[in-house]
CSV table of C-alpha atoms in Angstrom, one decimal:
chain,number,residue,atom,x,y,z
A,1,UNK,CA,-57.5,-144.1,19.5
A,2,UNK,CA,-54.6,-142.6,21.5
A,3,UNK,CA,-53.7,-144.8,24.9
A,4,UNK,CA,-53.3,-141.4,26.6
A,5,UNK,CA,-55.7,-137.9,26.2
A,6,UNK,CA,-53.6,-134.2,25.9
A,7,UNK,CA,-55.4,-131.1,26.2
A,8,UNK,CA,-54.3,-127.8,26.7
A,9,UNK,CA,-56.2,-124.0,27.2
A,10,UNK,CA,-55.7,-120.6,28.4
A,11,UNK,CA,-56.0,-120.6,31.9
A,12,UNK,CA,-57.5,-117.0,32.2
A,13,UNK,CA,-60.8,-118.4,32.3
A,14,UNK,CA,-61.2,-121.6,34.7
A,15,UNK,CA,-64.8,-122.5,33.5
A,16,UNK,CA,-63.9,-121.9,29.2
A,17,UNK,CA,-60.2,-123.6,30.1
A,18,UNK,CA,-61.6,-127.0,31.4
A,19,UNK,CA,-65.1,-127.1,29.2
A,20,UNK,CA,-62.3,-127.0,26.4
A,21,UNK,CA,-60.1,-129.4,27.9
A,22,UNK,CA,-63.0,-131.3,28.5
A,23,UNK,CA,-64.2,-131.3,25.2
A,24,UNK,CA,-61.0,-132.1,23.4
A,25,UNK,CA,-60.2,-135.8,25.6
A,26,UNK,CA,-64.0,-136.2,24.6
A,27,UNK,CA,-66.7,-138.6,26.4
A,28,UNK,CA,-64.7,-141.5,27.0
A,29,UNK,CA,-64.6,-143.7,30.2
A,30,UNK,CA,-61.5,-142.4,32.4
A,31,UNK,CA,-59.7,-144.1,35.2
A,32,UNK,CA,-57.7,-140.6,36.0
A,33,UNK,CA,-57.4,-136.7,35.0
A,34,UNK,CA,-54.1,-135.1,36.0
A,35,UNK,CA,-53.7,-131.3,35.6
A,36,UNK,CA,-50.8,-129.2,35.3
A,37,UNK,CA,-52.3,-125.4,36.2
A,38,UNK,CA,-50.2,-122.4,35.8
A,39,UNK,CA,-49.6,-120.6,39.0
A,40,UNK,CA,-52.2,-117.4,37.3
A,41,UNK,CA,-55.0,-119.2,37.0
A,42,UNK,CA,-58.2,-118.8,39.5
A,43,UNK,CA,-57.7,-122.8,41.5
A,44,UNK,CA,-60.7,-123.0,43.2
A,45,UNK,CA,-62.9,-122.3,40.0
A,46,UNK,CA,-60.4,-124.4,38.1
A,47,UNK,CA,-61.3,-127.2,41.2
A,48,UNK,CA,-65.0,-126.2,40.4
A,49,UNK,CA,-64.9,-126.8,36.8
A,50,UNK,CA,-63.2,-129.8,37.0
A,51,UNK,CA,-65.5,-131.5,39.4
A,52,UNK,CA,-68.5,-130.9,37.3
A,53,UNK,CA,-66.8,-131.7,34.1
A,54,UNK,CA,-65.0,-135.4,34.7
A,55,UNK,CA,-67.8,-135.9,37.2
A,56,UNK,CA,-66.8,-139.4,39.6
A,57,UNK,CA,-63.2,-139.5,37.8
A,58,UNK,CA,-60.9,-138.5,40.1
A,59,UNK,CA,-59.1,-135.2,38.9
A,60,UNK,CA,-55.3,-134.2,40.7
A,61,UNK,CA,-53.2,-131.9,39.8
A,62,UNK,CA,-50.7,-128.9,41.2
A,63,UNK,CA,-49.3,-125.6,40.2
A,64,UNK,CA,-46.6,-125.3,37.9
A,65,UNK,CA,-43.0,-122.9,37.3
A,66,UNK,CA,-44.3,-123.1,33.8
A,67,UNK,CA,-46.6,-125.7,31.6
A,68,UNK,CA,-45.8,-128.3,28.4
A,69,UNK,CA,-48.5,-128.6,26.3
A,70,UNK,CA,-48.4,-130.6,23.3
A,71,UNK,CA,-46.8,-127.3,21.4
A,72,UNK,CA,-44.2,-127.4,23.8
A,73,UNK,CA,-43.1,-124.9,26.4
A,74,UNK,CA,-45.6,-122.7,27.2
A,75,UNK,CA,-47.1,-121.3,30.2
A,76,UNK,CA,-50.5,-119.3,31.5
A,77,UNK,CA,-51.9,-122.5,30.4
A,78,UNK,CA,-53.8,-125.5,31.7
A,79,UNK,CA,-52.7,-128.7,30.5
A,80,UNK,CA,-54.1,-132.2,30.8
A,81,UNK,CA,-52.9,-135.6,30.6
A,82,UNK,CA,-56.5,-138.4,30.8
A,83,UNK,CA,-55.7,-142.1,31.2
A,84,UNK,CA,-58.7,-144.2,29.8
A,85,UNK,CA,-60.1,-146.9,31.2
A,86,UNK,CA,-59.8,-149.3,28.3
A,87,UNK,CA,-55.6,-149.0,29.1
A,88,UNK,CA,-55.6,-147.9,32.9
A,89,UNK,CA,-56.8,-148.9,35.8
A,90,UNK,CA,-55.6,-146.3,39.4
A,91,UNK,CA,-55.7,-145.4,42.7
A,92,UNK,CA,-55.2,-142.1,44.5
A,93,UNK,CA,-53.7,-141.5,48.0
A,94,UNK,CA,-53.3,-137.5,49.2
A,95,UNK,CA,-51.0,-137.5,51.7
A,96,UNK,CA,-51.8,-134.1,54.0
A,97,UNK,CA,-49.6,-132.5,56.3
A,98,UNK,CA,-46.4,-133.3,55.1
A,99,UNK,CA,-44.6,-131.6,58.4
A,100,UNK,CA,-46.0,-134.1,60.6
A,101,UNK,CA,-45.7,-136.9,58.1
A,102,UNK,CA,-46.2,-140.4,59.0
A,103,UNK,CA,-43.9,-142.7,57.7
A,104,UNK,CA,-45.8,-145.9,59.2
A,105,UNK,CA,-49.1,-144.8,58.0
A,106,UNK,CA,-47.9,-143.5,54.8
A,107,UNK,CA,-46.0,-146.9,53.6
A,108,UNK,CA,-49.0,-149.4,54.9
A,109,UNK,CA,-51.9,-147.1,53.0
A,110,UNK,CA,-49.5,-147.7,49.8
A,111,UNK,CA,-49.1,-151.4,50.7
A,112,UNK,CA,-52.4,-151.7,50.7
A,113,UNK,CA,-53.5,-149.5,47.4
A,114,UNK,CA,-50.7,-151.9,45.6
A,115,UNK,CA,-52.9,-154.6,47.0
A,116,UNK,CA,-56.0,-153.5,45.7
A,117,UNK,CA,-54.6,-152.0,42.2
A,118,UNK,CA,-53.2,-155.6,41.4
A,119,UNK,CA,-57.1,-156.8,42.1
A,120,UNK,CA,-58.4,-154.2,40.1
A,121,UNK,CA,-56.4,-155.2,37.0
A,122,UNK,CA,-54.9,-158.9,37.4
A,123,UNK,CA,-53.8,-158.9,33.6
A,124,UNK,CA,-52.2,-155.9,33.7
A,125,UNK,CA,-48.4,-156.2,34.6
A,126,UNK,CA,-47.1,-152.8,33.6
A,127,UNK,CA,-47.8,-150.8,37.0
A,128,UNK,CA,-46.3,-147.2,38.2
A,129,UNK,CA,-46.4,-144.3,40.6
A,130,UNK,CA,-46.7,-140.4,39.8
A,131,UNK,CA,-46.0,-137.8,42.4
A,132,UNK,CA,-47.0,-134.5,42.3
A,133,UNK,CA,-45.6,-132.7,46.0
A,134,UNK,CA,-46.1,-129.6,47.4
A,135,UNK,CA,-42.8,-127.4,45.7
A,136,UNK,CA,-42.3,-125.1,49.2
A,137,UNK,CA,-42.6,-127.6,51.4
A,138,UNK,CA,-39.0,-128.9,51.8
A,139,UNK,CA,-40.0,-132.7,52.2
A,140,UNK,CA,-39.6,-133.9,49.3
A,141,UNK,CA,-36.7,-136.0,50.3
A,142,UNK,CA,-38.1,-137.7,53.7
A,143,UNK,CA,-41.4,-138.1,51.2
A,144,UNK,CA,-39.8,-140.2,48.6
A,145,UNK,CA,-37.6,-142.5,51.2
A,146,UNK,CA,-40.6,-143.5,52.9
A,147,UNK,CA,-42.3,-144.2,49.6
A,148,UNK,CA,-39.7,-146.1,48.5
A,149,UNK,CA,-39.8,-148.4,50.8
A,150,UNK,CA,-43.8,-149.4,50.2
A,151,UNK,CA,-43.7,-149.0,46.2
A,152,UNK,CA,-40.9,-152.0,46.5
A,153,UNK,CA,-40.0,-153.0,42.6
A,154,UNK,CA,-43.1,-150.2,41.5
A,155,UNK,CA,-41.0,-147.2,39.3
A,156,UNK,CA,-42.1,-143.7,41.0
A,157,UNK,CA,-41.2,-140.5,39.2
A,158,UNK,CA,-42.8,-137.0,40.3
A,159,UNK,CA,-42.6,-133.3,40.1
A,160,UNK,CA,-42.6,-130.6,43.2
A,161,UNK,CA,-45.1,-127.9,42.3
A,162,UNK,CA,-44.4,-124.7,41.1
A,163,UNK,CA,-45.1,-120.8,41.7
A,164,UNK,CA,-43.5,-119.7,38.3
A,165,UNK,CA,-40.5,-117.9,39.8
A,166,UNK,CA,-42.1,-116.4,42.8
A,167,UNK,CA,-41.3,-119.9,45.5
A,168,UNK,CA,-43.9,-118.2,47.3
A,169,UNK,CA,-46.6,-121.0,47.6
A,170,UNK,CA,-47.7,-123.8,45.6
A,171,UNK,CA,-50.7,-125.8,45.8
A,172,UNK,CA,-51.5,-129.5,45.0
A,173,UNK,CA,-55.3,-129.9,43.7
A,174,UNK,CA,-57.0,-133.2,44.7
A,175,UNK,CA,-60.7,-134.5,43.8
A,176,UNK,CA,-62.1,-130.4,43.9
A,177,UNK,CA,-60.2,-129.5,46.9
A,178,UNK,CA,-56.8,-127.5,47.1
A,179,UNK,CA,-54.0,-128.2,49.6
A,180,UNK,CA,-50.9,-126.8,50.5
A,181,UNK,CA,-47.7,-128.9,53.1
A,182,UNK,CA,-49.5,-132.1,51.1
A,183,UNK,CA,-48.8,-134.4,48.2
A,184,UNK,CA,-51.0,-136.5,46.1
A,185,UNK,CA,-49.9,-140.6,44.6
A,186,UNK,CA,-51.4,-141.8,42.2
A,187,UNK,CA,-51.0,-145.9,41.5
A,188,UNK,CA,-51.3,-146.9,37.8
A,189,UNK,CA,-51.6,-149.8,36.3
A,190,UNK,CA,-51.9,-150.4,32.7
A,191,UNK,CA,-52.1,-152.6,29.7
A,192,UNK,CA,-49.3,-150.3,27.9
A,193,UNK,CA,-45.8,-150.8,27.8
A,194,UNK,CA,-44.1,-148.0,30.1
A,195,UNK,CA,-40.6,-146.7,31.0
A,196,UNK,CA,-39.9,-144.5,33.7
A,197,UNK,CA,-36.5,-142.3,32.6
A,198,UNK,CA,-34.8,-139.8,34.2
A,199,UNK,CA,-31.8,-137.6,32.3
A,200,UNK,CA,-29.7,-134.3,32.3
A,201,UNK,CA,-27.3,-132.6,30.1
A,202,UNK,CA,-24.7,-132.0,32.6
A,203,UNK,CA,-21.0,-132.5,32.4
A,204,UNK,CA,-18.6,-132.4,36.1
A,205,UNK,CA,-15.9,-130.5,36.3
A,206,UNK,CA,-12.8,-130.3,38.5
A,207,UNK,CA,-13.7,-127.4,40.3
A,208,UNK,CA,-15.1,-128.4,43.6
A,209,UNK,CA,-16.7,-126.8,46.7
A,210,UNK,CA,-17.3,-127.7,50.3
A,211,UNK,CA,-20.1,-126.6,52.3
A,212,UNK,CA,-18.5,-126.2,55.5
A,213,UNK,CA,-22.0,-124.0,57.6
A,214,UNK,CA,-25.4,-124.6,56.9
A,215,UNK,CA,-29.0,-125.3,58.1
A,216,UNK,CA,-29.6,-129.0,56.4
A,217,UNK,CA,-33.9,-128.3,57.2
A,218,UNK,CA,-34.0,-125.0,55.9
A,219,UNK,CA,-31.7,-126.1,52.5
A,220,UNK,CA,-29.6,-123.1,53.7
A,221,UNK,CA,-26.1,-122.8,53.3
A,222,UNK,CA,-24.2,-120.0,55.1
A,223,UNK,CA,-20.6,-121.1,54.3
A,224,UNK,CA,-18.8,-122.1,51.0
A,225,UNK,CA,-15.1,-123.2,51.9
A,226,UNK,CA,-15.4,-121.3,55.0
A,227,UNK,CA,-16.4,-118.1,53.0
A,228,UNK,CA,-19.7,-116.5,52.6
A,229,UNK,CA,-21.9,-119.0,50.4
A,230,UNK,CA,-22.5,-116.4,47.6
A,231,UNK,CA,-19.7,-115.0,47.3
A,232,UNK,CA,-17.7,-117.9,47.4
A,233,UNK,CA,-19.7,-119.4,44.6
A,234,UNK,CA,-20.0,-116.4,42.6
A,235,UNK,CA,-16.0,-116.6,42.4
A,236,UNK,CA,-15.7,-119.9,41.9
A,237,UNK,CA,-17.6,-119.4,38.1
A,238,UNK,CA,-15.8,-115.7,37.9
A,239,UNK,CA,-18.2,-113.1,38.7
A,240,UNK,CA,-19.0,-111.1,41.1
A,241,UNK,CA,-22.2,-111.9,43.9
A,242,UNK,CA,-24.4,-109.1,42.8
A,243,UNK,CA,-24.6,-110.8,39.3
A,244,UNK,CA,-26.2,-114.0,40.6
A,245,UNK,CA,-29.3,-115.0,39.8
A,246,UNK,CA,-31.8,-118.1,38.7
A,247,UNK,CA,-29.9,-117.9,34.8
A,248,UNK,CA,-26.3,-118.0,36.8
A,249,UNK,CA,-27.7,-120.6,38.2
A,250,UNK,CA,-29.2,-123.1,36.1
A,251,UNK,CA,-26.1,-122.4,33.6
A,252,UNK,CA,-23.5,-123.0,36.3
A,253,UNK,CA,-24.9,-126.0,38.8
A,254,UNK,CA,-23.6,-127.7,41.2
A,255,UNK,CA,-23.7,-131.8,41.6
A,256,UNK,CA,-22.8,-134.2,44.4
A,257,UNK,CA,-21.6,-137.7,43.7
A,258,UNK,CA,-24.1,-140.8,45.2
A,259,UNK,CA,-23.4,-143.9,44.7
A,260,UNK,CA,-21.4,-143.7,41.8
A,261,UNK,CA,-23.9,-141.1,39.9
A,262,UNK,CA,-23.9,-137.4,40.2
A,263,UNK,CA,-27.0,-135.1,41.0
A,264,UNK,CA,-28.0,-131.5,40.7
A,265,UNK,CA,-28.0,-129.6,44.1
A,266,UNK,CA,-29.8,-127.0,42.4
A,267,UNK,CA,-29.7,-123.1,43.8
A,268,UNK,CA,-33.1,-121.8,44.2
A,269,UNK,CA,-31.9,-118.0,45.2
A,270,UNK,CA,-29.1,-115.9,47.2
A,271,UNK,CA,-30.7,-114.4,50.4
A,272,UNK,CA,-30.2,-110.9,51.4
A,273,UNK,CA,-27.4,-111.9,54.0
A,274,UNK,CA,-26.0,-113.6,51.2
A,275,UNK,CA,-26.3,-117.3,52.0
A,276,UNK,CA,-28.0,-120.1,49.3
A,277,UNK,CA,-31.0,-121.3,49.3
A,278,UNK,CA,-31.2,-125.4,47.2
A,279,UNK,CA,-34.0,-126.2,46.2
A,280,UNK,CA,-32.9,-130.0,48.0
A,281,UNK,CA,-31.0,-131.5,50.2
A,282,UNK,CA,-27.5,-130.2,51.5
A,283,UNK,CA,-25.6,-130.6,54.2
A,284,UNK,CA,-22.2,-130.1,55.7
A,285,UNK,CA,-19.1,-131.6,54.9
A,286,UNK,CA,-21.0,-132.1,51.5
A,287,UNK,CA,-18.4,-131.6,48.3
A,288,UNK,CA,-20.3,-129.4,45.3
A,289,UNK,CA,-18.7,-129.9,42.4
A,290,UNK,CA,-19.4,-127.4,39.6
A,291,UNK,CA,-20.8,-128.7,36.1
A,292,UNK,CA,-21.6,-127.6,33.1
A,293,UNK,CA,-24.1,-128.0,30.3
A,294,UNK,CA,-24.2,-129.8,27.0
A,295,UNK,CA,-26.4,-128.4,23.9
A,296,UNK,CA,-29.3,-128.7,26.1
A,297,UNK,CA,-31.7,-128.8,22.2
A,298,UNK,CA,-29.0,-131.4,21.1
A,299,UNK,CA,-29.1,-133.7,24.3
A,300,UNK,CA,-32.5,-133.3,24.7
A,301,UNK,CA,-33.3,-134.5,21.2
A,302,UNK,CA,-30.9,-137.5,21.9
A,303,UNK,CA,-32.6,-138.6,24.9
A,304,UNK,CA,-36.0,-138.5,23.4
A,305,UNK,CA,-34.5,-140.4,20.1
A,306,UNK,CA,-33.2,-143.6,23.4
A,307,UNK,CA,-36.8,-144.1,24.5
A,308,UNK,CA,-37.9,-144.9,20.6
A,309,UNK,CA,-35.2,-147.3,20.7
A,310,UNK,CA,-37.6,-150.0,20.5
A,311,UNK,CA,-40.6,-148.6,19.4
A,312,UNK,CA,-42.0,-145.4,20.1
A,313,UNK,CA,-44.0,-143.9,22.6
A,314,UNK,CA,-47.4,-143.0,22.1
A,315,UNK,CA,-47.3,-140.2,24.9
A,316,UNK,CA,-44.9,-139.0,27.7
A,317,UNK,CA,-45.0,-137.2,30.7
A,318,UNK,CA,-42.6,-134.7,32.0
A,319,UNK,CA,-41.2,-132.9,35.2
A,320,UNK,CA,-38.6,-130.9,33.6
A,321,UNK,CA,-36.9,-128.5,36.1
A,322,UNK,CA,-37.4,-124.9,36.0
A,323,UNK,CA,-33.7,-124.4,35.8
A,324,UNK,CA,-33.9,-126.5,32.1
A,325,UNK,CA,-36.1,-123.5,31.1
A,326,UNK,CA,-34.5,-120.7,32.7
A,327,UNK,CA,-31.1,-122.2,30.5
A,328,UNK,CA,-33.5,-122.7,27.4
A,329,UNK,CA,-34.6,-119.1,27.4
A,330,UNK,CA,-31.1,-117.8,28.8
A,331,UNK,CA,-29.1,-119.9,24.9
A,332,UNK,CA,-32.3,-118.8,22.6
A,333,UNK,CA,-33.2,-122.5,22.6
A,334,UNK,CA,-36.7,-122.5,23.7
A,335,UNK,CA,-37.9,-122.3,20.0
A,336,UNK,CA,-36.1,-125.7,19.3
A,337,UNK,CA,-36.5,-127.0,22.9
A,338,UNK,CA,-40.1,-126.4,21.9
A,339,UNK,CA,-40.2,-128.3,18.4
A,340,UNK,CA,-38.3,-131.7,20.0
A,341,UNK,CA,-40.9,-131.8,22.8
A,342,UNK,CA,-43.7,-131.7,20.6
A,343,UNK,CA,-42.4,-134.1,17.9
A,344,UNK,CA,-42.0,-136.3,20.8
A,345,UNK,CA,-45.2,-136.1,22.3
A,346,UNK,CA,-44.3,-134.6,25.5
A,347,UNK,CA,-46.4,-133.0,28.2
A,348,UNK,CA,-45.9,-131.8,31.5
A,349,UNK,CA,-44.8,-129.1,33.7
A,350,UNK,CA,-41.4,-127.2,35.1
A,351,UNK,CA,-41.1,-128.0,38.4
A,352,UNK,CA,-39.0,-127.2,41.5
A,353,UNK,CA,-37.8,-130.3,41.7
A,354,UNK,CA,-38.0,-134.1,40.3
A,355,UNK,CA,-38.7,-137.3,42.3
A,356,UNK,CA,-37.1,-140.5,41.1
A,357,UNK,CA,-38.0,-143.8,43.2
A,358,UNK,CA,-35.9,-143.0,46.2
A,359,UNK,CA,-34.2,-139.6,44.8
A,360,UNK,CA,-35.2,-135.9,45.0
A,361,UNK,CA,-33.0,-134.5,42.1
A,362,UNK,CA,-33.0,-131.0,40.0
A,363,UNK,CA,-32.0,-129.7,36.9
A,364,UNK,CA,-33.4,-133.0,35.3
A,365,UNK,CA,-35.7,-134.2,32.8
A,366,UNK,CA,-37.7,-137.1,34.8
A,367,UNK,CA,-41.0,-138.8,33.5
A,368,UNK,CA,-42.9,-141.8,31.9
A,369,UNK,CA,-43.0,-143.1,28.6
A,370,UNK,CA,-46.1,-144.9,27.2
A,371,UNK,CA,-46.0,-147.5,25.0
A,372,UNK,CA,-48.7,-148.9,22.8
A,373,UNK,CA,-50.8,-151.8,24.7
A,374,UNK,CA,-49.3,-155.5,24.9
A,375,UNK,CA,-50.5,-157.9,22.4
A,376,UNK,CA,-52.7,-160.4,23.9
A,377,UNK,CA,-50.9,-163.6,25.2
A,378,UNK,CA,-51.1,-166.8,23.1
A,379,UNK,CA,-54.2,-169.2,25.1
């Protein structure tokens, strides 16, 4: 019996989408049902159906840029990852109103679930956190700091919801309701072996940028060495302004080096007065360096192939940035993008962004892999 339940379905139809999904994870006891929705699909009947199918198990979720189902990419789908309780034991916390968050009250409520989670399941050592955060909200940075902080040794990893490319409004779906400025924690603790990754494909360069105007709360920046953003940028990859757009972007990204490590500063969109929308945090006086992408099929397969190093996962879960697809679609890759996810067991959702314990990062692949359960301990 698989540690972790995948089902997948049209998402058209709300009610015939989850009775399916329902029907394929089957009538076992569940500590947790996560869905990754496609932005098309009705939510509040999907919040319906949900409620009356998995009954008292809670059920989060959020909108997605685009779904992986155990085929692989795909999208206009509903896709489900159920953790049973024979392997899981968890703990939900929605976090509401992330403009007027509150740090204090946000770290003590995860103190405490940590608390009662290591009650709940005192045999059970392997324990993580999954974040699924409201993709327009432009918090995900002050979100994962304060976490940080609370979760203390606890691995978090996390996705920012998606509105396929529209970033008009995405919505996070928590125990039949629907929210939007929110973000939902789950606390999991398991008999499995886990590993919490993080990876991208991406090579620095020694072409480098300074953003010398810009609005740090907005993610704006007006000014690339003191020219107009866009077309700064535009000439620094050699083309012209009015050919940018989301596949310029995700095949020419910028990083910035933290602590020794570099990370995406992904472009979202140009704006009509031509300044640059991130899709995290910037700043000025920050120095972009341009990058550019290996084999994304060819890396991607390599990463996978690490995490079986030891033995391989039964199941993993993905945020994989909408800018990996754009680039997938843009080389004629998604086909074999595709096969390595499914041969690899992977499910998920493109996102507008990744959390990684304290980090908000783009472009990356970020996610959990599930290992088979623990052999008892020797008496």
């Amino acid at each position: 019996m698989p540690v972790l339940r995948t089902a997948h379905a049209a998402a058209d139809d709300a009610q015939a989408a989850i009775s399916r999904i329902a029907a394929e994870i089957g009538p076992t006891e569940l500590s947790l049902v996560v869905l990754f929705i496609s932005p098309n699909a009705d939510l509040p009947a999907v919040a319906g159906a949900a409620r009356e199918a998995f009954g008292t198990t809670p059920v989060i979720g959020c909108t997605t840029a685009g779904e992986i189902s155990s085929e692989g990419y795909t999208e206009n789908e509903i896709v489900a990852a159920a953790f049973p309780s024979s392997h899981f034991v968890s703990l939900i916390h929605l976090i509401d109103n992330l403009e007027k968050l509150g740090r204090r009250h946000v770290a003590s409520a995860t103190v405490r679930l940590r608390g009662e989670l290591a009650r709940m399941a005192p045999d059970w050592h392997s324990e993580f956190a999954f974040l699924m955060v409201d993709g327009m909200s432009l918090l995900e940075d002050q979100l994962v700091s304060t976490l940080d902080l609370a979760l203390g040794p606890v691995p978090l990893f996390g996705g920012s919801a998606g509105d396929g490319l529209d970033f008009r409004q995405t919505f996070i779906l928590c125990n039949g309701s629907i929210y939007q400025n929110a973000a939902v924690l789950a606390l999991l603790r398991t008999s499995c072996q886990i590993k919490v990754f993080n990876f991208d494909h991406l090579q620095p360069t020694d072409r480098k940028m300074v953003v010398t105007e810009a609005d740090p709360e907005r993610r704006v920046v007006h000014e690339i060495n003191a020219e107009p953003a866009a077309r700064e940028y535009a000439r620094v990859v050699g083309l012209d302004s009015e050919q940018l757009s989301p596949f310029i972007f995700a095949a020419h990204p910028v990083v910035v080096k933290v602590g020794g490590r570099h990370h995406v500063r992904a472009i979202q969109k140009v704006e009509p007065n031509g300044d640059l929308t991130f899709f995290s945090a910037i700043d000025e006086g920050l120095v972009l360096t341009l990058a550019e992408p290996r084999d994304i099929a060819a890396h991607l397969d390599e990463a996978l192939h690490d995490l079986s190093n030891s033995a391989a996962p039964e199941a993993i879960i993905a945020c994989d940035c909408i800018l990996r697809r754009l680039e997938a679609e843009q080389k004629q890759a998604v086909g074999a993008v595709s096969r390595i996810l499914s041969k690899n067991k992977v499910i998920g959702f493109s996102t507008y962004g990744e959390q990684m314990n304290a980090v908000h990062v783009n472009q990356t692949m970020t996610g959990i892999a599930i290992y088979p359960p623990s052999p008892p301990r020797e008496p």
